[in-house]
Coordinates of C-alpha atoms in Angstrom, one line a residue:
X216 CA 70.5 -23.0 1.9
X217 CA 70.4 -20.7 -0.8
X218 CA 67.1 -19.2 -0.4
X219 CA 67.7 -17.8 3.2
X220 CA 70.9 -16.4 1.6
X221 CA 69.4 -14.7 -0.7
X222 CA 66.6 -13.4 1.5
X223 CA 69.6 -11.8 3.5
X224 CA 71.1 -9.9 0.3
X225 CA 67.9 -8.8 -0.7
X226 CA 67.2 -6.9 2.8
X227 CA 70.7 -6.0 2.7
X228 CA 70.2 -4.0 -0.4
X229 CA 66.6 -2.7 0.8
X230 CA 68.4 -1.1 3.8
X231 CA 71.3 0.3 1.5
X232 CA 68.6 1.9 -0.4
X233 CA 67.0 3.5 2.5
X234 CA 70.6 4.9 3.5
X235 CA 71.2 6.4 0.1
X236 CA 67.5 7.7 0.2
X237 CA 68.4 9.8 3.5
X238 CA 71.9 11.0 1.9
X239 CA 70.0 12.2 -1.1
X240 CA 67.5 14.1 1.2
X241 CA 70.3 15.5 3.6
X242 CA 72.1 16.6 0.3
X243 CA 69.3 18.4 -1.0
X244 CA 68.9 20.4 2.3
X245 CA 65.8 18.2 3.3
X246 CA 67.3 16.2 6.1
X247 CA 64.2 15.2 8.1
X248 CA 66.3 14.9 11.5
X249 CA 66.7 18.3 11.8
X250 CA 63.0 19.1 12.0
X251 CA 62.2 19.8 15.3
X252 CA 58.3 20.1 15.9
X253 CA 55.0 19.6 13.9
X254 CA 51.8 21.1 15.1
X255 CA 49.6 18.3 15.5
X256 CA 46.0 19.3 15.5
X257 CA 44.1 15.9 15.4
X258 CA 44.3 12.2 15.9
X259 CA 43.2 9.7 13.5
X260 CA 40.4 8.4 16.1
X261 CA 39.1 11.7 16.7
X262 CA 38.7 12.5 13.1
X263 CA 36.7 9.3 12.4
X264 CA 34.5 9.7 15.6
X265 CA 34.2 13.3 14.7
X266 CA 33.8 13.2 11.0
X267 CA 30.3 15.1 10.6
X268 CA 31.8 18.2 12.4
X269 CA 35.1 17.9 10.8
X270 CA 34.3 17.2 7.3
X271 CA 35.6 19.8 4.8
X272 CA 37.9 21.4 7.9
X273 CA 41.8 21.6 7.8
X274 CA 43.6 19.2 10.0
X275 CA 47.3 18.2 10.8
X276 CA 47.9 14.8 12.1
X277 CA 51.6 12.9 12.7
X278 CA 52.5 9.3 12.6
X279 CA 54.1 6.3 10.9
X280 CA 53.2 5.7 7.2
X281 CA 52.0 1.7 7.4
X282 CA 51.3 1.3 3.7
X283 CA 51.7 3.7 0.5
X284 CA 50.1 2.8 -2.9
X285 CA 51.4 5.3 -5.5
X286 CA 49.0 5.7 -8.8
X287 CA 50.6 8.1 -11.4
X288 CA 49.7 11.7 -10.2
X289 CA 47.7 10.5 -6.9
X290 CA 48.4 8.3 -4.3
X291 CA 47.2 6.9 -1.1
X292 CA 49.1 6.1 2.3
X293 CA 47.9 5.0 5.5
X294 CA 49.1 6.9 8.8
X295 CA 49.3 5.4 12.1
X296 CA 49.0 7.3 15.0
X297 CA 48.7 6.5 18.9
X298 CA 44.8 5.8 18.8
X299 CA 44.3 4.2 15.3
X300 CA 45.4 4.9 11.8
X301 CA 43.7 7.1 8.9
X302 CA 44.1 7.1 5.0
X303 CA 45.5 9.9 3.3
X304 CA 45.1 10.9 -0.3
X305 CA 48.3 12.3 -1.7
X306 CA 47.8 14.0 -5.0
X307 CA 50.3 15.7 -7.1
X308 CA 48.4 18.9 -8.1
X309 CA 47.8 19.3 -4.3
X310 CA 51.1 19.3 -2.7
X311 CA 53.0 20.2 -5.8
X312 CA 55.2 18.4 -8.2
X313 CA 59.0 18.5 -6.4
X314 CA 57.0 17.2 -2.9
X315 CA 55.0 14.6 -4.8
X316 CA 58.4 13.6 -6.4
X317 CA 59.6 13.1 -2.9
X318 CA 56.5 11.5 -1.5
X319 CA 57.0 8.8 -3.9
X320 CA 60.3 8.1 -2.1
X321 CA 59.3 7.7 0.8
X322 CA 59.0 4.1 2.6
X323 CA 56.8 2.4 4.8
X324 CA 58.2 3.1 8.1
X325 CA 58.6 6.8 7.7
X326 CA 57.4 9.4 10.2
X327 CA 55.3 11.7 8.6
X328 CA 53.2 15.0 9.1
X329 CA 50.1 15.6 7.3
X330 CA 48.1 18.6 6.7
X331 CA 45.1 18.7 4.9
X332 CA 41.2 18.7 4.3
X333 CA 38.9 15.9 5.9
X334 CA 37.0 14.3 3.4
X335 CA 35.1 11.0 2.3
X336 CA 36.2 8.8 -0.6
X337 CA 33.8 7.5 -3.1
X338 CA 34.1 4.1 -1.4
X339 CA 33.2 5.7 1.9
X340 CA 36.6 5.6 3.4
X341 CA 37.1 8.6 5.9
X342 CA 40.1 10.3 4.8
X343 CA 42.4 13.2 4.6
X344 CA 43.1 14.9 1.4
X345 CA 46.6 16.3 1.9
X346 CA 47.7 19.8 1.0
X347 CA 51.3 19.4 2.6
X348 CA 53.3 16.0 3.5
X349 CA 56.7 16.7 5.7
X350 CA 59.0 13.9 6.3
X351 CA 59.4 14.1 10.0
X352 CA 61.9 11.1 10.6
X353 CA 63.6 8.4 8.1
X354 CA 63.0 4.7 8.9
X355 CA 66.2 3.1 8.2
X356 CA 65.1 -0.4 9.1
X357 CA 62.3 -2.7 7.5
X358 CA 59.1 -3.3 9.5
X359 CA 58.5 -6.9 9.6
X360 CA 56.1 -9.3 8.3
X361 CA 54.1 -6.3 6.7
X362 CA 50.9 -8.0 6.1
X363 CA 50.5 -10.6 9.0
X364 CA 52.0 -8.5 12.3
X365 CA 55.1 -9.2 14.1
X366 CA 54.5 -12.9 15.6
X367 CA 57.9 -14.1 16.8
X368 CA 57.6 -13.6 20.6
X369 CA 61.1 -13.3 21.2
X370 CA 61.7 -10.5 19.0
X371 CA 58.4 -8.9 20.2
X372 CA 59.6 -8.7 23.7
X373 CA 63.0 -7.8 22.7
X374 CA 62.1 -4.9 20.4
X375 CA 58.8 -4.0 22.3
X376 CA 59.0 -0.7 20.1
X377 CA 58.4 -2.8 16.7
X378 CA 55.8 -4.8 18.5
X379 CA 54.0 -1.8 19.2
X380 CA 53.9 -0.6 15.8
X381 CA 53.0 -3.8 14.5
X382 CA 50.3 -5.3 16.9
X383 CA 47.5 -2.4 17.6
X384 CA 46.3 -5.1 20.4
X385 CA 49.6 -4.6 22.2
X386 CA 49.4 -1.0 22.4
X387 CA 45.7 -1.6 23.8
X388 CA 46.9 -3.9 26.5
X389 CA 49.7 -1.2 27.7
X390 CA 47.0 1.8 27.6
X391 CA 44.6 -0.6 29.9
X392 CA 47.6 -1.2 32.0
X393 CA 47.9 2.6 32.7
X394 CA 44.1 2.8 33.1
X395 CA 44.4 0.3 35.8
X396 CA 47.0 1.8 37.7
X397 CA 45.6 5.4 37.5
X398 CA 42.2 3.9 38.7
X399 CA 44.0 2.2 41.7
X400 CA 45.2 5.7 42.3
X401 CA 41.7 7.3 42.2
X402 CA 40.1 4.8 44.1
X403 CA 42.9 4.8 46.9
X404 CA 43.1 8.6 46.9
X405 CA 39.3 8.6 47.1
X406 CA 39.5 6.9 50.7
X407 CA 42.2 9.2 52.1
X408 CA 45.3 6.9 51.5
X409 CA 48.5 9.1 51.0
X410 CA 50.9 7.7 48.2
X411 CA 54.6 7.6 49.5
X412 CA 57.9 6.3 47.9
X413 CA 60.3 4.2 50.2
X414 CA 64.0 2.8 49.3
X415 CA 64.9 0.7 46.6
X416 CA 68.6 0.0 48.0
X417 CA 68.3 -1.4 51.5
X418 CA 70.7 -3.1 54.1
X419 CA 67.8 -5.8 54.9
X420 CA 65.5 -7.1 52.2
X421 CA 62.7 -8.0 54.4
X422 CA 58.9 -8.3 54.4
X423 CA 58.8 -11.4 51.9
X424 CA 60.2 -14.8 51.4
X425 CA 62.4 -14.4 48.2
X426 CA 66.1 -14.1 47.7
X427 CA 67.5 -10.5 46.9
X428 CA 69.7 -9.4 44.4
X429 CA 72.9 -8.0 45.8
X430 CA 74.7 -5.2 44.9
X431 CA 77.7 -2.5 46.5
X432 CA 77.4 0.9 47.2
X433 CA 80.8 2.2 46.3
X434 CA 80.4 5.8 48.3
X435 CA 79.7 3.8 51.6
X436 CA 81.9 0.5 50.7
X437 CA 78.9 -1.5 51.8
X438 CA 77.0 -4.2 50.4
X439 CA 73.1 -3.7 50.0
X440 CA 70.1 -5.3 48.4
X441 CA 67.4 -4.4 45.9
X442 CA 64.2 -4.6 47.8
X443 CA 62.1 -7.8 47.7
X444 CA 59.0 -5.8 49.4
X445 CA 57.7 -2.6 50.1
X446 CA 56.6 -3.8 53.7
X447 CA 58.7 -2.8 56.4
X448 CA 59.3 0.7 55.5
X449 CA 55.5 1.4 54.9
X450 CA 55.2 0.1 58.4
X451 CA 57.5 2.7 59.7
X452 CA 54.9 5.4 58.4
X453 CA 51.9 3.9 60.1
X454 CA 54.3 4.0 63.4
X455 CA 54.8 7.8 62.4
X456 CA 51.4 8.4 62.3
X457 CA 50.3 8.6 58.5
X458 CA 47.5 6.2 59.3
X459 CA 46.6 5.1 55.6
X460 CA 49.8 4.7 53.1
X461 CA 50.5 3.0 49.8
X462 CA 53.1 2.8 47.5
X463 CA 53.4 1.4 43.9
X464 CA 56.8 0.4 43.0
X465 CA 59.2 -2.0 41.5
X466 CA 60.5 -4.8 43.6
X467 CA 63.2 -7.6 42.6
X468 CA 63.5 -10.9 43.4
X469 CA 66.5 -12.9 42.4
X470 CA 64.1 -16.0 41.1
X471 CA 63.2 -17.5 37.9
X472 CA 61.1 -16.4 35.1
X473 CA 58.0 -17.9 33.8
X474 CA 54.5 -16.9 32.6
X475 CA 53.9 -15.4 36.0
X476 CA 57.4 -14.5 37.3
X477 CA 59.6 -11.7 36.4
X478 CA 62.4 -11.0 38.5
X479 CA 61.7 -7.2 38.5
X480 CA 57.9 -6.6 38.7
X481 CA 55.5 -4.1 40.0
X482 CA 54.0 -4.5 43.6
X483 CA 51.6 -2.1 45.5
X484 CA 51.2 -2.1 49.1
X485 CA 48.9 -0.5 51.5
X486 CA 48.6 0.0 55.1
X487 CA 45.5 1.1 57.2
X488 CA 45.8 1.9 61.1
X489 CA 43.0 0.5 63.1
X490 CA 41.7 -2.1 60.8
X491 CA 42.3 -5.7 60.5
X492 CA 42.7 -8.3 57.7
X493 CA 38.6 -8.3 57.6
X494 CA 38.9 -4.7 56.7
X495 CA 41.5 -5.6 54.1
X496 CA 39.3 -8.2 52.6
X497 CA 36.4 -5.8 52.3
X498 CA 38.6 -3.1 50.3
X499 CA 40.1 -5.7 48.3
X500 CA 36.9 -7.2 47.1
X501 CA 35.3 -3.4 46.6
X502 CA 38.6 -2.4 44.7
X503 CA 38.8 -5.4 42.1
X504 CA 35.1 -4.9 41.4
X505 CA 35.7 -0.9 40.9
X506 CA 38.8 -1.6 38.6
X507 CA 36.8 -4.0 36.3
X508 CA 34.0 -1.7 36.0
X509 CA 36.3 1.2 35.0
X510 CA 39.0 -0.6 33.0
X511 CA 36.6 -3.5 31.2
X512 CA 33.2 -1.8 31.6
X513 CA 31.7 -5.1 33.4
X514 CA 32.4 -6.7 36.4
X515 CA 32.0 -10.3 34.5
X516 CA 35.3 -10.9 32.7
X517 CA 36.8 -13.5 30.4
X518 CA 40.3 -15.0 31.0
X519 CA 41.1 -17.6 28.4
X520 CA 38.2 -20.4 28.7
X521 CA 37.0 -19.0 31.8
X522 CA 34.2 -16.4 32.6
X523 CA 34.9 -14.6 36.2
X524 CA 32.4 -13.1 38.3
X525 CA 33.8 -10.1 40.1
X526 CA 30.3 -8.9 40.7
X527 CA 29.1 -11.5 43.2
X528 CA 30.5 -11.5 46.8
X529 CA 34.1 -13.4 46.9
X530 CA 33.8 -16.8 48.5
X531 CA 35.7 -16.9 52.0
X532 CA 37.5 -20.2 53.3
X533 CA 40.3 -20.9 55.6
X534 CA 43.3 -22.8 54.5
X535 CA 42.2 -25.8 56.8
X536 CA 38.8 -25.7 55.1
X537 CA 40.1 -25.7 52.0
X538 CA 42.6 -28.4 52.2
X539 CA 39.8 -30.7 54.1
X540 CA 37.3 -29.7 51.0
X541 CA 39.6 -30.9 48.4
X542 CA 41.9 -33.6 49.9
X543 CA 39.6 -34.9 53.0
X544 CA 42.6 -34.5 55.2
X545 CA 41.6 -32.5 58.5
X546 CA 44.5 -30.9 59.8
X547 CA 43.0 -29.8 63.1
X548 CA 42.9 -33.7 63.9
X549 CA 46.5 -33.9 63.3
X550 CA 48.5 -34.0 66.3
X551 CA 51.8 -32.9 65.5
X552 CA 54.7 -32.6 62.8
X553 CA 55.6 -36.2 62.8
X554 CA 52.0 -37.0 62.0
X555 CA 51.5 -34.7 59.4
X556 CA 54.9 -35.6 57.8
X557 CA 53.6 -39.4 57.8
X558 CA 50.2 -38.1 56.0
X559 CA 52.2 -36.3 53.4
X560 CA 54.3 -39.2 52.8
X561 CA 50.9 -41.2 51.8
X562 CA 50.0 -38.5 49.7
X563 CA 53.2 -38.3 47.7
X564 CA 54.1 -34.9 48.9
X565 CA 57.8 -34.0 49.1
X566 CA 58.6 -31.8 52.2
X567 CA 62.0 -30.9 53.9
X568 CA 63.2 -31.9 57.3
X569 CA 63.0 -28.8 58.5
X570 CA 59.5 -28.4 57.6
X571 CA 56.8 -28.5 60.3
X572 CA 53.0 -29.1 60.6
X573 CA 52.2 -25.7 59.2
X574 CA 54.8 -26.1 56.2
X575 CA 53.2 -29.1 55.5
X576 CA 49.5 -27.8 55.7
X577 CA 50.7 -25.2 53.0
X578 CA 52.2 -27.7 50.9
X579 CA 48.8 -29.5 50.7
X580 CA 47.1 -26.6 49.9
X581 CA 49.8 -25.6 46.8
X582 CA 49.6 -29.0 45.6
X583 CA 45.8 -30.0 45.8
X584 CA 43.6 -26.7 46.2
X585 CA 45.1 -23.9 44.1
X586 CA 44.0 -25.5 41.0
X587 CA 40.4 -25.5 42.0
X588 CA 40.4 -21.5 42.7
X589 CA 39.1 -20.0 39.6
X590 CA 36.1 -17.8 40.8
X591 CA 37.7 -15.0 43.6
X592 CA 38.2 -17.0 46.6
X593 CA 40.0 -15.4 49.9
X594 CA 42.0 -18.1 51.5
X595 CA 42.3 -17.2 55.1
X596 CA 44.2 -17.9 58.7
X597 CA 47.4 -19.5 57.4
X598 CA 50.2 -21.4 59.6
X599 CA 52.2 -19.1 61.7
X600 CA 55.2 -20.9 60.4
X601 CA 55.0 -19.3 56.8
X602 CA 53.7 -16.1 58.3
X603 CA 56.5 -14.3 60.2
X604 CA 54.9 -10.8 60.0
X605 CA 51.4 -11.5 60.9
X606 CA 49.4 -11.2 63.9
X607 CA 48.1 -14.5 65.8
X608 CA 44.7 -15.6 65.7
X609 CA 43.9 -15.4 69.8
X610 CA 41.8 -18.2 70.1
X611 CA 44.0 -20.3 67.4
X612 CA 47.6 -19.3 68.1
X613 CA 49.1 -21.7 65.6
X614 CA 47.3 -19.9 62.8
X615 CA 47.5 -16.0 61.9
X616 CA 44.9 -13.3 60.5
X617 CA 46.0 -13.5 57.0
X618 CA 44.4 -14.1 53.7
X619 CA 45.5 -14.4 49.8
X620 CA 43.0 -14.1 47.2
X621 CA 42.9 -16.5 44.5
X622 CA 41.4 -15.8 41.1
X623 CA 42.0 -18.0 38.0
X624 CA 44.1 -20.3 40.3
X625 CA 46.6 -17.3 40.8
X626 CA 47.4 -15.5 44.0
X627 CA 46.5 -12.1 43.5
X628 CA 47.4 -10.5 46.6
X629 CA 48.6 -11.3 50.1
X630 CA 47.2 -9.6 53.5
X631 CA 47.5 -9.8 57.3
X632 CA 46.4 -8.1 60.5
X633 CA 49.9 -6.9 61.0
X634 CA 52.1 -8.1 63.7
X635 CA 52.6 -5.1 66.4
X636 CA 54.2 -7.1 69.1
X637 CA 57.8 -6.4 69.2
X638 CA 58.8 -9.0 71.6
X639 CA 56.8 -11.7 69.3
X640 CA 58.2 -10.2 66.0
X641 CA 61.8 -10.6 67.5
X642 CA 61.2 -14.5 68.2
X643 CA 59.5 -14.6 64.9
X644 CA 62.5 -13.1 63.3
X645 CA 64.7 -15.3 65.3
X646 CA 63.0 -18.6 63.9
X647 CA 63.6 -16.9 60.4
X648 CA 67.4 -16.6 61.2
X649 CA 67.4 -20.3 62.2
X650 CA 65.6 -21.4 59.1
X651 CA 68.2 -19.1 56.9
X652 CA 71.1 -21.3 58.9
X653 CA 69.3 -24.3 57.9
X654 CA 69.3 -23.3 54.2
X655 CA 66.2 -21.7 53.3
X656 CA 67.7 -18.8 51.0
X657 CA 64.2 -17.0 51.4
X658 CA 64.2 -16.6 55.0
X659 CA 64.0 -13.0 56.6
X660 CA 67.0 -11.8 58.5
X661 CA 66.3 -9.8 61.8
X662 CA 65.7 -5.9 61.3
X663 CA 66.8 -4.1 64.1
X664 CA 65.7 -0.4 63.1
X665 CA 62.2 -2.1 62.3
X666 CA 61.9 -3.6 65.7
X667 CA 63.0 -0.4 67.4
X668 CA 59.8 0.9 65.4
X669 CA 57.7 -1.3 66.7
X670 CA 58.8 -0.7 70.2
X671 CA 57.7 3.1 69.9
X672 CA 54.6 1.6 69.2
X673 CA 52.5 0.4 65.9
X674 CA 48.7 0.5 66.2
X675 CA 46.5 -2.3 65.3
X676 CA 46.9 -2.2 61.4
X677 CA 45.6 -4.1 58.3
X678 CA 48.3 -4.4 55.2
X679 CA 48.3 -5.9 51.9
X680 CA 50.3 -6.5 48.9
X681 CA 49.0 -6.6 45.3
X682 CA 51.1 -8.1 42.3
X683 CA 50.1 -5.5 39.7
X684 CA 51.5 -7.3 36.7
X685 CA 49.0 -10.5 37.4
X686 CA 46.0 -8.1 37.8
X687 CA 46.8 -6.4 34.5
X688 CA 47.2 -10.0 33.0
X689 CA 43.9 -11.1 34.4
X690 CA 42.0 -7.6 33.4
X691 CA 43.5 -7.8 29.8
X692 CA 43.2 -11.5 29.3
X693 CA 47.3 -11.9 28.7
X694 CA 48.5 -15.3 28.6
X695 CA 52.0 -14.5 30.2
X696 CA 53.7 -11.7 32.4
X697 CA 55.8 -10.6 29.6
X698 CA 52.8 -9.7 27.8
X699 CA 52.1 -6.9 30.6
X700 CA 55.7 -5.8 30.7
X701 CA 56.8 -3.1 28.2
X702 CA 60.5 -4.7 28.7
X703 CA 60.8 -7.9 30.1
X704 CA 63.9 -9.6 31.6
X705 CA 65.2 -11.5 28.8
X706 CA 68.5 -13.5 28.2
X707 CA 71.5 -11.3 26.7
X708 CA 72.4 -12.1 23.4
X709 CA 76.1 -12.4 22.4
X710 CA 77.2 -10.6 25.9
X711 CA 74.4 -7.9 24.7
X712 CA 70.6 -7.3 25.2
X713 CA 69.2 -7.4 21.6

């Protein structure tokens, strides 16, 4: 037990020394926190990529000092900025005796500004020969695991700022995330979609099967919910005549946390008038292919042990066909709910008393089919029982015009030919209310204003929702949703998030 105690004492002493260094700088009138700006002319990657053109010219970079090697009258340090890092040669004769004495006291982790000339060392290292070094901010903490990066996942997620400093690949993931979202916008904008914003605080959290977070609006003395979906407001805009709309925004679901779920996450939904779920399938396949090419430079991507081909046509199967393929059970031949429950008992599928034949088909799909859907596959035509906002198939009214895209066994999106019959929609809401009363906490409640909008008249419409975080996981080969959320939800420590 003695060693950890000694280590704590050593760290405590090092932290104390850093604060003493800051106090000495402040006393000498060199308080780094009073510096308000530094004019950066170049970044590290730019200097390395354009070395021949920049060699011998003066540049100014700024970033975090990640290492330092003092050798008498000359020293080397490594400065890390957003795109990378670069070596800096700091000589006493170049920056002056007083400045060099100050530099020798700087710590790894300090933010510095470097002005100097681009050159190449005898060993071929592209570097900057400093003519001036400015301390821009003093680091009062010690960077973790200097030589091995930050590996403790709990600390990585709680202190993402430290994670970004220590692990360059993490920064790359979030740069790629930003590129994915901007590429989505470019793709949809080019197809004449209009980006909109809709409320997060709502009286009725509909559009998905999920438990909402509840809160209270003091000014109105009303209980409200955080949205679980973007759907119902976007459809109101289709009613209003906007024809093609989309929103990328945060939604909130009061559910568990695991490698693919976070209570707040980024959803994109889009709606297009005068098309159906087939149009949404074509758009989705084309957009996924476009994103992979834009962000990864190829339509053949790797996720874990799988190579996934987004370049070839995506497979399309009905849920009935998929269940029959992987279980041998043909639900078209099952007469009613009682027979479906009997077969579920034989197959060891757990169901609730309220579940009907359609619910049990869905349970079979989840249990026996999803694990096989590694390559892109559209699963179409879901049971009406699990699709309260979707148009029925005219020739098969127990099923609806809906699809989910599966890649790497994950559901990547969910799409419908949207229900625009207000009378049918009211009946679906009624069935959802009954499910809610029977104990289904994820069931929708009746939204009278949305029904009024449908009565005004909504054209035939295709709609779709994409989980952006899961898409980022796929295109960055990230194992968990927390790896693609800058600040994932974490259990607080000691009553305070740390």
